[in-house]
Structures are given as C-alpha cells and as structure tokens.
Amino acid sequence: MTELVRMTAAELAAKIHSREVSAVEVAQAHLDRIAAVDGGVDGIHAFLHVATEGALASAALVDESLAGGNAPASPLAGVPLALKDVFTTVDMPTTAGSRILEGWRPPYDATLTSRLRAAGITILGKTNMDEFAMGSSTEHSAFGPTRNPWDTGRIPGGSGGGSAAVLAAFEAPLAIGTDTGGSIRQPAAMTGTVGVKPTYGGVSRYGLIACASSLDQGGPCARTVLDTALLHEVIAGYDPLDSTSIDEPVPAVVEATRRGATGDLAGVRVGVVKELGGEGYQPGVRDAYDAALRQLEKLGAELVEVSCPHFEYGLAAYYLILPSEVSSNLARFDAMRYGLRVDAGASAEEVMAATREAGFGPEVKRRVILGTYALSSGYYDAYYGQAQKVRTLISRDFAAAFAKADVLVSPTAPTVAFPIGEKVDDPLAMYLNDLATIPTNLAGTAGMSVPCGLSDGLPVGLQVMAPALGEAAMYRVAAAYEAARDAEDGGPLIQRVPEVAR
C-alpha cells in the first residue's frame, strides 16, 4: 500500500496545494488501490462504477489551475472521493443499487455532485448500497454485497456500506453517504470510520433519488473528524432547488473541530440517553461505550443522564413512516419514462407490473407493500397517522433533553458487524440495527458516529447527537474524544484494520 492512500484528506490537500505531489498522482494511487482490493470473488466490492478517466481528468484540471498560480477551489481541491450511487451524475451511471435503474445515466447532476465538482474534488466513482437505501447491511444491493475490510466475511453496515468500506479499505479518503434511519452512522460504526447525518435540510436533496423524503439526508464520511468537517462545509448550504433546504448559514464545523482537538470540554454538558445502551446491546459494545463516557469526563465534560421515553417507539413509527413514503416515491418507476422496461403484455398495467416484479428486490417489495397497506383506506389513521404522532413525541423528547445538555451520546449500533447472511432473511433482526440512530432522523436533528474502540477485534461507534443546526457542538465533542482516544491508543483506530490487498 502506498503512503498516499494512508494519508488523511487534510494531509493530501496540503501536499497537493503546495505542489509537493500532484492531484493526478494522488488519484492514480487510489485507483491502483481500488484495482488491488475491490474486485474479484473475495474483493471488498465497495464500488459499482469506477470513473478512471473522469477522475484523472478532474485531477489534471486541479494541477493545471495550481500551476497557473490560482488558489485552490476549496480546502479539499484535488482530494479523491467516493460517491454513494444514489446521487445523480451525468457522466456516470446512477442505479441506487437496483436492477430497475441498471445502466441509467441521468440528464443532470445532483446539487451535491455539482458542489463536489466546483470544489475541485476528484470523484473516483459510485459506491454500492442497499437497493434504494433500504437495508442495514448492503446485502440488499441488486449487484451483490459489500464486504467489511475488518473481516471480509462480515457486513460493512448499510445502506451506505460501500461508502464506509472504501474508507476502511483505504480506497478513498472521503466519501458521501445518505442517512434515512442510520445509513451513514451505522456503517461508520461497523467500519471504524466517521460519518455524519447533518440537520435535515442542511445538505440539498436535489438529485438524491428519494427513499423517504421526510427522512433522507446526505452527509459526509471520512476517517477523521477533521476530514469529515472539511467535507461537510463543502456540501452543505442553502439550495433553492430543494424546497426543504434551510436558508441559514452553515455551522462552523471546521472551526469547532479544531477547537475540540485541543482536548478541552470544560463546561460542555453531555447528555447520556437512559433509553439507549442497555438491554439488547452487546456487552463489548457497552464496555466500549462506558469507556468513552469516562474519557469524555476526563476531558472536562459534565455527564448528565437524560430520559427520552418515547425513543422506544421510534423503530415501530419509523417502519410505518418510511414504507409509506417509499410506496409513494417508488411509484415513479413505472417502465414508461426511464429505467428497466419488461414488455410482457398489451396494457401499460401489465408492463408496469412485470417491470416492477423483475426490477425490484425482495426488501423493496416488502416495504412498498407495507407502505401501501399503511396508507390504504381505513388504515391510514391507525398506522401512518399514529406513527406521525409518535414522531412529534420523539421531537419533544429531544427538545427536553437538549434543554439539559449541549449534545447527547449513545452507542451508534447495538452490535458490531455481523456475518454476511446471518440476518438477511430475518427483517426484524435487521431492523433492530437502527435502534439508536432512527430517533435523530424522525426529529430532523443532527448526529454522527466516531470510532470508540474494538469489541472482539471489530469496531464500535460512539454516537454524538446535536439539535438542529447544532453541528458545531457535536463536532467539537467528537474531535476532543478522537484526539484523546488516539493519544491513548498510540494512533487512530483505523490503522489497525487488516491489510485486505491480495
């Protein structure tokens, strides 16, 4: 493995911008790494599409601009990134992990894609994901599962397992994910990386293929808190093309991260959520979490127990709200306008039915059926309406908790990464992986996962949560914890990932 692929995004940016190394060299090093570890029967399979020519051409433009004496387009200009295959890209296929969109090339870029290009970031390709972001393991991709670099017999989390795996396998220093119920944070926890779910509306959803529109949120992924913060400031901000976009200044997360890295949390109140971290959490996960709490206390934070009594209903409410929105959103895949078309009858209805049968996987079909039932006449109030009331109660729980604490903490996931195939046929067991992350999506607040140790040699994540647009406090706490943990461990946790190159 070359030295370049081991570097952080901040380190690479400094070398590129000082012209100590070229952006093309950095891109090529990562493309070589992808070729070495991603393909083949035993490969990580984190990428669905590798944009070799486009990546090198983009990197060359950065080098040309710097050679001409121009300032970098952004603090991350020239740094490689992997993009979850749910954001539209005019120069690459966008499949959302589904056969129904296999090979589809969109006619426009997502706003997030455009912001990455404008920042001079090198997009290496598109990453694997559970179909239409429905899953917690990346086993529901129509194109095969992604493997966890810590143990290739295990899942990397989901739905954004591809974006997390590329980081842990050193195939890219940056990635983009989406988080509907934990799809950025849970994979981050299971791969020893950092992942952030911004405030709902903080990052544009224009060009993001919708799963559940009131829950979906794109966000940054990286191997360090600082790299994640740098990427956050690139992609966040108001977008008039997204009606849910927040017209407010982007939180100063880079400044907060640098402040936190000094290790002083004096005066910061950290709320320990009583309902998260007890029964149902693996002992090793609880041990790592308890150690993280002790570390935060050593840094000067005041730990305050908070109760969020309605969180226990979050999972049930989520799995009524999400399928209902899925049922509505996926109606657009009708075999008439774009995507797969199976000509299996004389009528439009017959073609549509045959196409959806062939193009959608079992988990997507399950959720469409659940959502259609929940929205049906006579059941709407009993199911969808009641779930929305629970959502309001969860938002009130957050408001009460944030009145007592600046941030909240919990384990990110109840378990470490589990073996591929272990839960794929047990939907309820799979859904329980999102137990701790779902409340944040229901309330529209912010959350992130930062590595907090190992259990049986596998990573555990610490979840830090903040109020809407309160990301600065969240990043400060995460950066302080990361710095203290790295100092105690003699280096970043990610450096212990096994070598996966064959």
XYZ file of C-alpha atoms in Angstrom:
502
model
C 0.000 0.000 0.000
C 1.454 3.379 -0.968
C 1.953 6.144 1.574
C -0.516 8.399 -0.253
C -3.562 6.215 0.364
C -2.804 6.095 4.109
C -2.924 9.888 4.420
C -5.896 11.878 5.637
C -7.756 14.195 3.268
C -6.323 17.219 5.087
C -2.784 15.887 4.668
C -3.326 15.135 0.987
C -4.813 18.574 0.373
C -1.784 20.245 1.958
C 0.617 18.274 -0.249
C -1.413 18.888 -3.418
C -1.860 22.607 -2.798
C 1.860 23.076 -2.053
C 2.541 21.095 -5.252
C 4.642 18.587 -3.316
C 2.560 15.933 -5.051
C 0.143 16.227 -7.950
C -3.585 15.593 -7.767
C -3.137 13.141 -10.654
C -0.603 11.126 -8.637
C -2.983 11.033 -5.676
C -5.898 9.948 -7.872
C -3.802 7.253 -9.559
C -2.629 5.883 -6.206
C -6.221 5.440 -5.116
C -7.300 3.963 -8.439
C -4.459 1.439 -8.090
C -5.630 0.629 -4.592
C -9.181 0.074 -5.861
C -7.863 -2.270 -8.554
C -5.905 -4.214 -5.921
C -8.612 -4.777 -3.311
C -12.101 -4.074 -4.658
C -12.685 -6.635 -7.399
C -12.732 -10.398 -7.603
C -14.632 -13.020 -5.651
C -13.043 -12.068 -2.320
C -12.786 -8.315 -3.001
C -14.408 -5.585 -0.943
C -16.896 -4.766 -3.756
C -17.430 -1.249 -2.472
C -17.653 0.322 -5.941
C -20.388 -0.191 -8.517
C -18.643 2.085 -11.008
C -15.049 3.335 -11.115
C -14.611 6.515 -13.180
C -10.944 6.140 -14.047
C -10.800 8.562 -16.971
C -13.058 11.129 -15.370
C -11.155 11.042 -12.079
C -7.789 11.555 -13.753
C -9.165 14.346 -15.959
C -10.669 16.115 -12.934
C -7.384 15.805 -11.015
C -5.433 17.166 -14.008
C -7.608 20.298 -14.029
C -6.698 20.933 -10.385
C -3.000 20.555 -11.171
C -3.280 22.919 -14.146
C -5.063 25.540 -12.055
C -2.483 25.368 -9.261
C 0.374 25.508 -11.789
C -1.165 28.695 -13.160
C -0.871 30.336 -9.762
C -4.542 30.096 -8.851
C -5.725 29.458 -5.311
C -7.296 26.030 -4.679
C -11.017 25.940 -5.478
C -11.638 24.667 -1.929
C -9.668 23.286 1.033
C -10.222 19.813 -0.477
C -9.395 20.537 -4.131
C -7.683 17.531 -5.699
C -8.621 15.096 -2.929
C -10.347 11.853 -4.089
C -13.872 10.943 -3.013
C -16.297 8.051 -3.446
C -19.948 8.979 -4.083
C -22.885 6.839 -2.984
C -24.753 5.639 -6.056
C -27.954 7.432 -5.109
C -26.852 10.912 -6.244
C -27.319 11.716 -9.923
C -24.226 12.117 -12.088
C -24.336 13.000 -15.793
C -21.059 11.226 -16.559
C -21.637 8.001 -14.613
C -24.491 5.525 -14.183
C -26.797 6.085 -11.204
C -28.521 2.884 -10.123
C -29.413 3.295 -6.425
C -28.310 -0.333 -6.171
C -31.330 -1.513 -8.182
C -31.806 -3.501 -11.395
C -34.658 -1.203 -12.308
C -32.090 1.583 -12.913
C -29.212 -0.562 -14.161
C -27.106 1.470 -16.584
C -29.237 4.622 -16.260
C -27.350 7.863 -16.968
C -29.188 10.870 -15.543
C -29.581 14.077 -17.585
C -28.458 16.287 -14.676
C -26.119 16.358 -11.668
C -27.412 16.422 -8.114
C -26.693 19.699 -6.331
C -24.303 17.816 -4.039
C -22.488 16.400 -7.087
C -22.198 19.886 -8.567
C -20.759 21.246 -5.324
C -18.144 18.496 -5.229
C -17.112 19.279 -8.811
C -16.985 23.039 -8.130
C -14.752 22.352 -5.115
C -12.259 20.508 -7.327
C -12.806 17.208 -5.528
C -11.877 14.150 -7.590
C -14.845 11.762 -7.823
C -13.427 8.244 -8.117
C -16.750 6.544 -8.781
C -20.059 5.383 -7.305
C -20.379 3.140 -4.250
C -22.522 0.114 -3.534
C -25.614 0.362 -1.345
C -28.742 -1.459 -0.266
C -31.315 -1.062 -3.027
C -32.862 2.423 -2.858
C -31.151 2.792 0.544
C -33.390 0.151 2.136
C -31.293 -2.001 4.414
C -28.747 -2.127 7.219
C -26.079 -4.374 5.723
C -25.573 -3.616 1.988
C -26.700 -7.183 1.324
C -29.834 -5.918 -0.413
C -27.920 -4.427 -3.326
C -29.007 -5.938 -6.632
C -25.311 -6.139 -7.539
C -24.080 -8.202 -4.593
C -22.953 -7.409 -1.050
C -20.049 -5.234 0.041
C -17.553 -6.780 2.470
C -16.185 -5.246 5.657
C -12.404 -4.643 5.416
C -12.015 -5.570 9.103
C -13.351 -9.057 8.317
C -14.406 -9.797 4.753
C -16.860 -12.420 5.961
C -18.890 -9.685 7.641
C -21.165 -6.872 6.533
C -19.981 -3.229 6.482
C -23.335 -1.863 7.641
C -25.951 -0.261 5.462
C -27.436 1.162 3.484
C -24.214 3.031 2.765
C -21.840 0.150 3.332
C -19.957 0.880 0.131
C -19.107 4.430 1.170
C -17.887 3.278 4.597
C -15.943 0.297 3.227
C -13.930 2.393 0.756
C -12.662 4.440 3.691
C -11.718 1.450 5.825
C -10.038 -0.248 2.840
C -8.074 2.939 2.036
C -9.648 3.128 -1.420
C -10.624 6.782 -0.828
C -10.052 9.289 1.979
C -13.511 10.828 1.599
C -16.988 9.539 0.793
C -20.581 10.694 0.610
C -23.451 8.743 2.122
C -27.123 9.245 2.860
C -28.845 8.689 6.174
C -32.560 7.853 6.348
C -32.507 5.874 9.598
C -28.798 5.471 10.259
C -27.339 4.629 6.847
C -24.288 6.861 7.345
C -23.743 6.395 11.079
C -24.258 2.635 11.407
C -21.783 1.732 8.611
C -19.301 4.202 10.130
C -19.583 2.390 13.455
C -19.078 -1.010 11.848
C -16.014 0.028 9.828
C -14.185 2.215 12.351
C -14.771 5.401 10.343
C -16.542 8.732 10.901
C -19.962 9.511 9.463
C -22.271 12.494 9.895
C -26.007 12.875 9.413
C -26.474 16.666 9.169
C -29.596 18.536 10.226
C -32.488 17.734 7.883
C -32.369 20.382 5.169
C -28.720 21.187 5.847
C -27.499 19.450 2.669
C -29.513 19.649 -0.550
C -31.553 16.622 -1.583
C -31.954 17.823 -5.180
C -30.800 14.934 -7.352
C -30.847 12.459 -4.468
C -33.039 9.521 -5.508
C -35.652 9.502 -2.784
C -36.269 6.683 -0.358
C -38.325 8.522 2.275
C -38.377 12.235 1.549
C -39.025 13.457 5.092
C -36.126 11.380 6.453
C -33.392 11.254 3.770
C -30.282 13.348 4.316
C -26.946 13.307 2.513
C -23.806 13.686 4.579
C -20.002 13.424 4.758
C -17.941 10.339 5.597
C -14.198 10.136 6.278
C -11.576 8.518 8.504
C -11.123 11.532 10.809
C -13.405 14.136 12.341
C -11.474 16.996 10.683
C -11.759 15.456 7.209
C -15.480 14.980 7.759
C -15.858 18.602 8.854
C -13.954 19.884 5.804
C -16.241 17.900 3.506
C -19.332 18.979 5.455
C -18.598 22.646 4.737
C -18.185 21.882 1.011
C -21.519 20.132 0.531
C -23.778 21.984 2.991
C -25.750 25.177 2.427
C -28.993 26.510 1.057
C -30.255 25.296 -2.315
C -33.334 26.908 -3.909
C -33.854 23.717 -5.924
C -34.707 21.835 -2.701
C -37.902 23.090 -1.044
C -36.799 21.618 2.304
C -33.369 23.290 2.222
C -32.626 25.542 5.221
C -31.753 29.123 4.331
C -29.333 29.629 7.215
C -25.525 29.877 7.469
C -23.651 26.572 7.512
C -22.476 25.771 11.053
C -18.747 26.470 11.514
C -17.846 22.814 11.933
C -14.191 23.065 10.873
C -13.506 25.766 13.465
C -15.353 23.710 16.097
C -13.337 20.617 15.191
C -10.023 22.434 15.544
C -11.162 23.798 18.896
C -12.250 20.361 20.073
C -8.950 18.785 19.052
C -7.253 20.771 21.833
C -8.967 18.356 24.219
C -10.807 20.797 26.463
C -14.503 20.089 27.056
C -14.819 22.135 30.247
C -18.347 23.494 30.539
C -19.809 21.145 27.930
C -22.846 19.191 29.119
C -23.064 15.708 27.606
C -26.446 14.017 27.909
C -26.330 10.250 28.374
C -29.578 8.873 26.937
C -31.064 6.493 29.507
C -33.074 4.545 26.906
C -30.094 3.816 24.622
C -27.305 1.438 25.572
C -28.917 -1.087 27.892
C -30.766 -4.296 27.079
C -30.147 -5.572 23.550
C -26.655 -4.099 23.260
C -23.714 -6.491 23.071
C -21.520 -6.490 26.205
C -18.455 -5.458 24.193
C -20.360 -2.521 22.714
C -21.472 -1.400 26.180
C -17.925 -1.718 27.526
C -16.503 0.471 24.738
C -19.296 2.983 25.247
C -18.737 3.139 29.015
C -15.015 3.708 28.406
C -15.882 6.555 26.017
C -18.064 8.186 28.680
C -15.202 8.026 31.156
C -12.914 9.615 28.566
C -15.351 12.469 27.979
C -15.470 13.081 31.725
C -11.669 13.212 31.861
C -11.767 15.899 29.174
C -13.866 18.075 31.457
C -17.360 17.352 30.139
C -20.227 17.171 32.587
C -22.214 13.958 32.117
C -25.954 14.360 32.638
C -28.430 11.483 32.418
C -31.410 12.369 30.240
C -34.568 10.399 29.598
C -36.210 10.198 26.175
C -39.144 7.896 26.990
C -40.665 7.804 23.518
C -37.476 6.624 21.801
C -38.606 3.041 22.405
C -41.447 3.604 19.940
C -39.151 5.085 17.307
C -38.430 1.832 15.495
C -42.132 0.975 15.068
C -43.030 4.504 13.967
C -40.132 4.624 11.518
C -41.123 1.351 9.864
C -44.568 2.784 9.158
C -43.497 6.247 8.012
C -40.632 5.076 5.812
C -42.551 2.358 3.906
C -45.437 4.771 3.379
C -43.128 7.311 1.760
C -41.376 4.534 -0.183
C -44.724 3.372 -1.572
C -45.357 6.872 -2.868
C -41.835 7.679 -4.095
C -41.239 4.426 -5.959
C -44.463 4.759 -7.938
C -42.368 6.811 -10.408
C -40.659 3.624 -11.606
C -43.444 2.721 -13.986
C -41.451 1.381 -17.002
C -42.759 4.241 -19.120
C -40.231 7.079 -18.765
C -36.809 5.700 -17.816
C -35.140 2.641 -16.388
C -35.996 -1.002 -16.954
C -38.932 -1.970 -19.193
C -40.224 -5.516 -19.465
C -42.612 -5.849 -22.423
C -44.841 -8.549 -21.039
C -48.339 -7.640 -22.077
C -50.596 -5.468 -24.175
C -51.549 -2.978 -21.458
C -49.490 -0.402 -19.558
C -50.551 -2.023 -16.304
C -49.176 -5.410 -17.393
C -45.868 -3.871 -18.489
C -45.591 -1.939 -15.252
C -46.325 -4.996 -13.100
C -43.825 -7.166 -14.968
C -41.137 -4.483 -14.817
C -41.535 -3.858 -11.080
C -41.552 -7.592 -10.411
C -38.292 -8.034 -12.317
C -36.615 -4.794 -11.279
C -37.292 -4.514 -7.551
C -35.608 -6.757 -4.997
C -37.396 -8.504 -2.103
C -36.701 -5.813 0.537
C -38.007 -3.038 -1.702
C -41.126 -5.059 -2.462
C -41.631 -5.756 1.250
C -41.524 -2.056 2.101
C -43.730 -0.990 -0.809
C -46.366 -3.496 0.320
C -46.132 -2.382 3.961
C -46.399 1.264 2.983
C -49.290 0.747 0.608
C -51.181 -1.083 3.347
C -50.417 1.620 5.936
C -51.742 4.312 3.588
C -54.809 2.381 2.468
C -58.370 3.445 3.191
C -59.403 2.550 6.722
C -55.844 2.088 7.972
C -54.239 5.495 7.372
C -55.186 6.953 10.766
C -54.465 3.747 12.666
C -50.974 3.324 11.246
C -49.423 6.274 9.397
C -51.312 8.904 11.416
C -50.367 7.335 14.746
C -46.734 6.982 13.672
C -46.575 10.699 12.913
C -47.872 11.444 16.419
C -45.062 9.332 17.865
C -42.651 11.318 15.718
C -43.861 14.504 17.386
C -43.360 12.974 20.841
C -39.794 11.977 19.929
C -39.079 15.549 18.796
C -40.363 16.767 22.162
C -38.087 14.275 23.942
C -35.117 15.730 22.065
C -36.161 19.291 22.931
C -36.402 18.427 26.638
C -33.058 16.611 26.571
C -31.266 19.462 24.795
C -32.573 21.843 27.462
C -30.350 19.915 29.884
C -27.378 19.080 27.635
C -25.401 20.546 24.725
C -25.075 17.163 22.998
C -26.430 13.674 23.596
C -24.492 10.415 23.341
C -25.237 6.722 22.900
C -23.744 3.694 21.176
C -24.254 4.041 17.419
C -25.343 0.428 16.891
C -26.301 -2.342 19.325
C -23.801 -4.822 17.847
C -20.571 -4.974 15.924
C -20.583 -6.083 12.283
C -22.296 -9.457 11.895
C -21.542 -12.232 9.377
C -22.856 -11.878 5.830
C -26.109 -13.824 5.543
C -26.798 -14.007 9.288
C -29.797 -11.642 9.315
C -30.704 -11.203 5.673
C -33.759 -13.475 5.980
C -34.880 -12.006 9.321
C -36.207 -8.477 8.674
C -36.935 -7.701 12.324
C -33.421 -8.637 13.446
C -32.044 -6.498 10.631
C -34.246 -3.520 11.506
C -33.041 -3.578 15.130
C -29.594 -2.428 13.952
C -31.078 1.070 13.580
C -32.464 1.227 17.117
C -30.187 4.052 18.294
C -29.987 6.054 15.072
C -33.633 6.299 13.989
C -34.786 8.929 16.542
C -32.463 11.560 15.048
C -33.970 11.063 11.579
C -37.521 11.248 12.894
C -36.754 14.550 14.638
C -34.624 16.022 11.827
C -31.750 16.757 14.203
C -28.027 16.073 13.689
C -25.959 13.019 14.623
C -22.588 11.464 13.956
C -20.627 8.314 14.698
C -16.972 8.334 15.751
C -14.905 5.194 16.496
C -14.704 4.366 20.206
C -12.787 1.111 20.373
C -12.979 -2.557 19.470
C -15.060 -5.491 20.627
C -13.690 -8.905 19.648
C -11.425 -7.132 17.160
C -14.301 -5.283 15.444
C -15.047 -1.536 15.609
C -17.619 0.086 17.885
C -19.083 3.553 17.295
C -19.951 6.366 19.691
C -22.962 8.386 18.537
C -22.952 12.116 19.288
C -26.234 13.964 18.669
C -26.982 17.698 18.499
C -30.028 19.946 17.997
C -30.973 21.226 14.554
C -28.083 23.309 13.163
C -26.098 22.463 16.308
C -23.416 20.543 14.435
C -20.607 22.732 15.791
C -21.048 21.398 19.337
C -21.282 17.847 18.000
C -18.033 18.149 16.030
C -16.247 19.765 18.980
C -17.088 16.889 21.305
C -16.269 14.240 18.683
C -12.910 15.879 17.864
C -11.929 16.122 21.522
C -12.817 12.492 22.098
C -10.999 11.376 18.927
C -7.803 13.227 19.907
C -7.817 11.755 23.408
C -8.521 8.239 22.168
C -5.825 8.401 19.502
C -3.298 9.625 22.079
C -4.243 6.837 24.454
C -4.199 4.154 21.755
C -0.994 5.336 20.104
C -2.723 6.256 16.850
C -6.067 6.170 15.017
C -8.157 3.037 15.361
C -8.425 2.730 11.570
C -4.696 1.990 11.321
C -5.418 -1.411 12.879
C -7.640 -2.597 10.029
C -6.174 -5.774 8.461
C -4.482 -5.498 5.078
C -7.074 -6.586 2.513
C -4.922 -6.455 -0.634
C -4.426 -9.868 -2.174
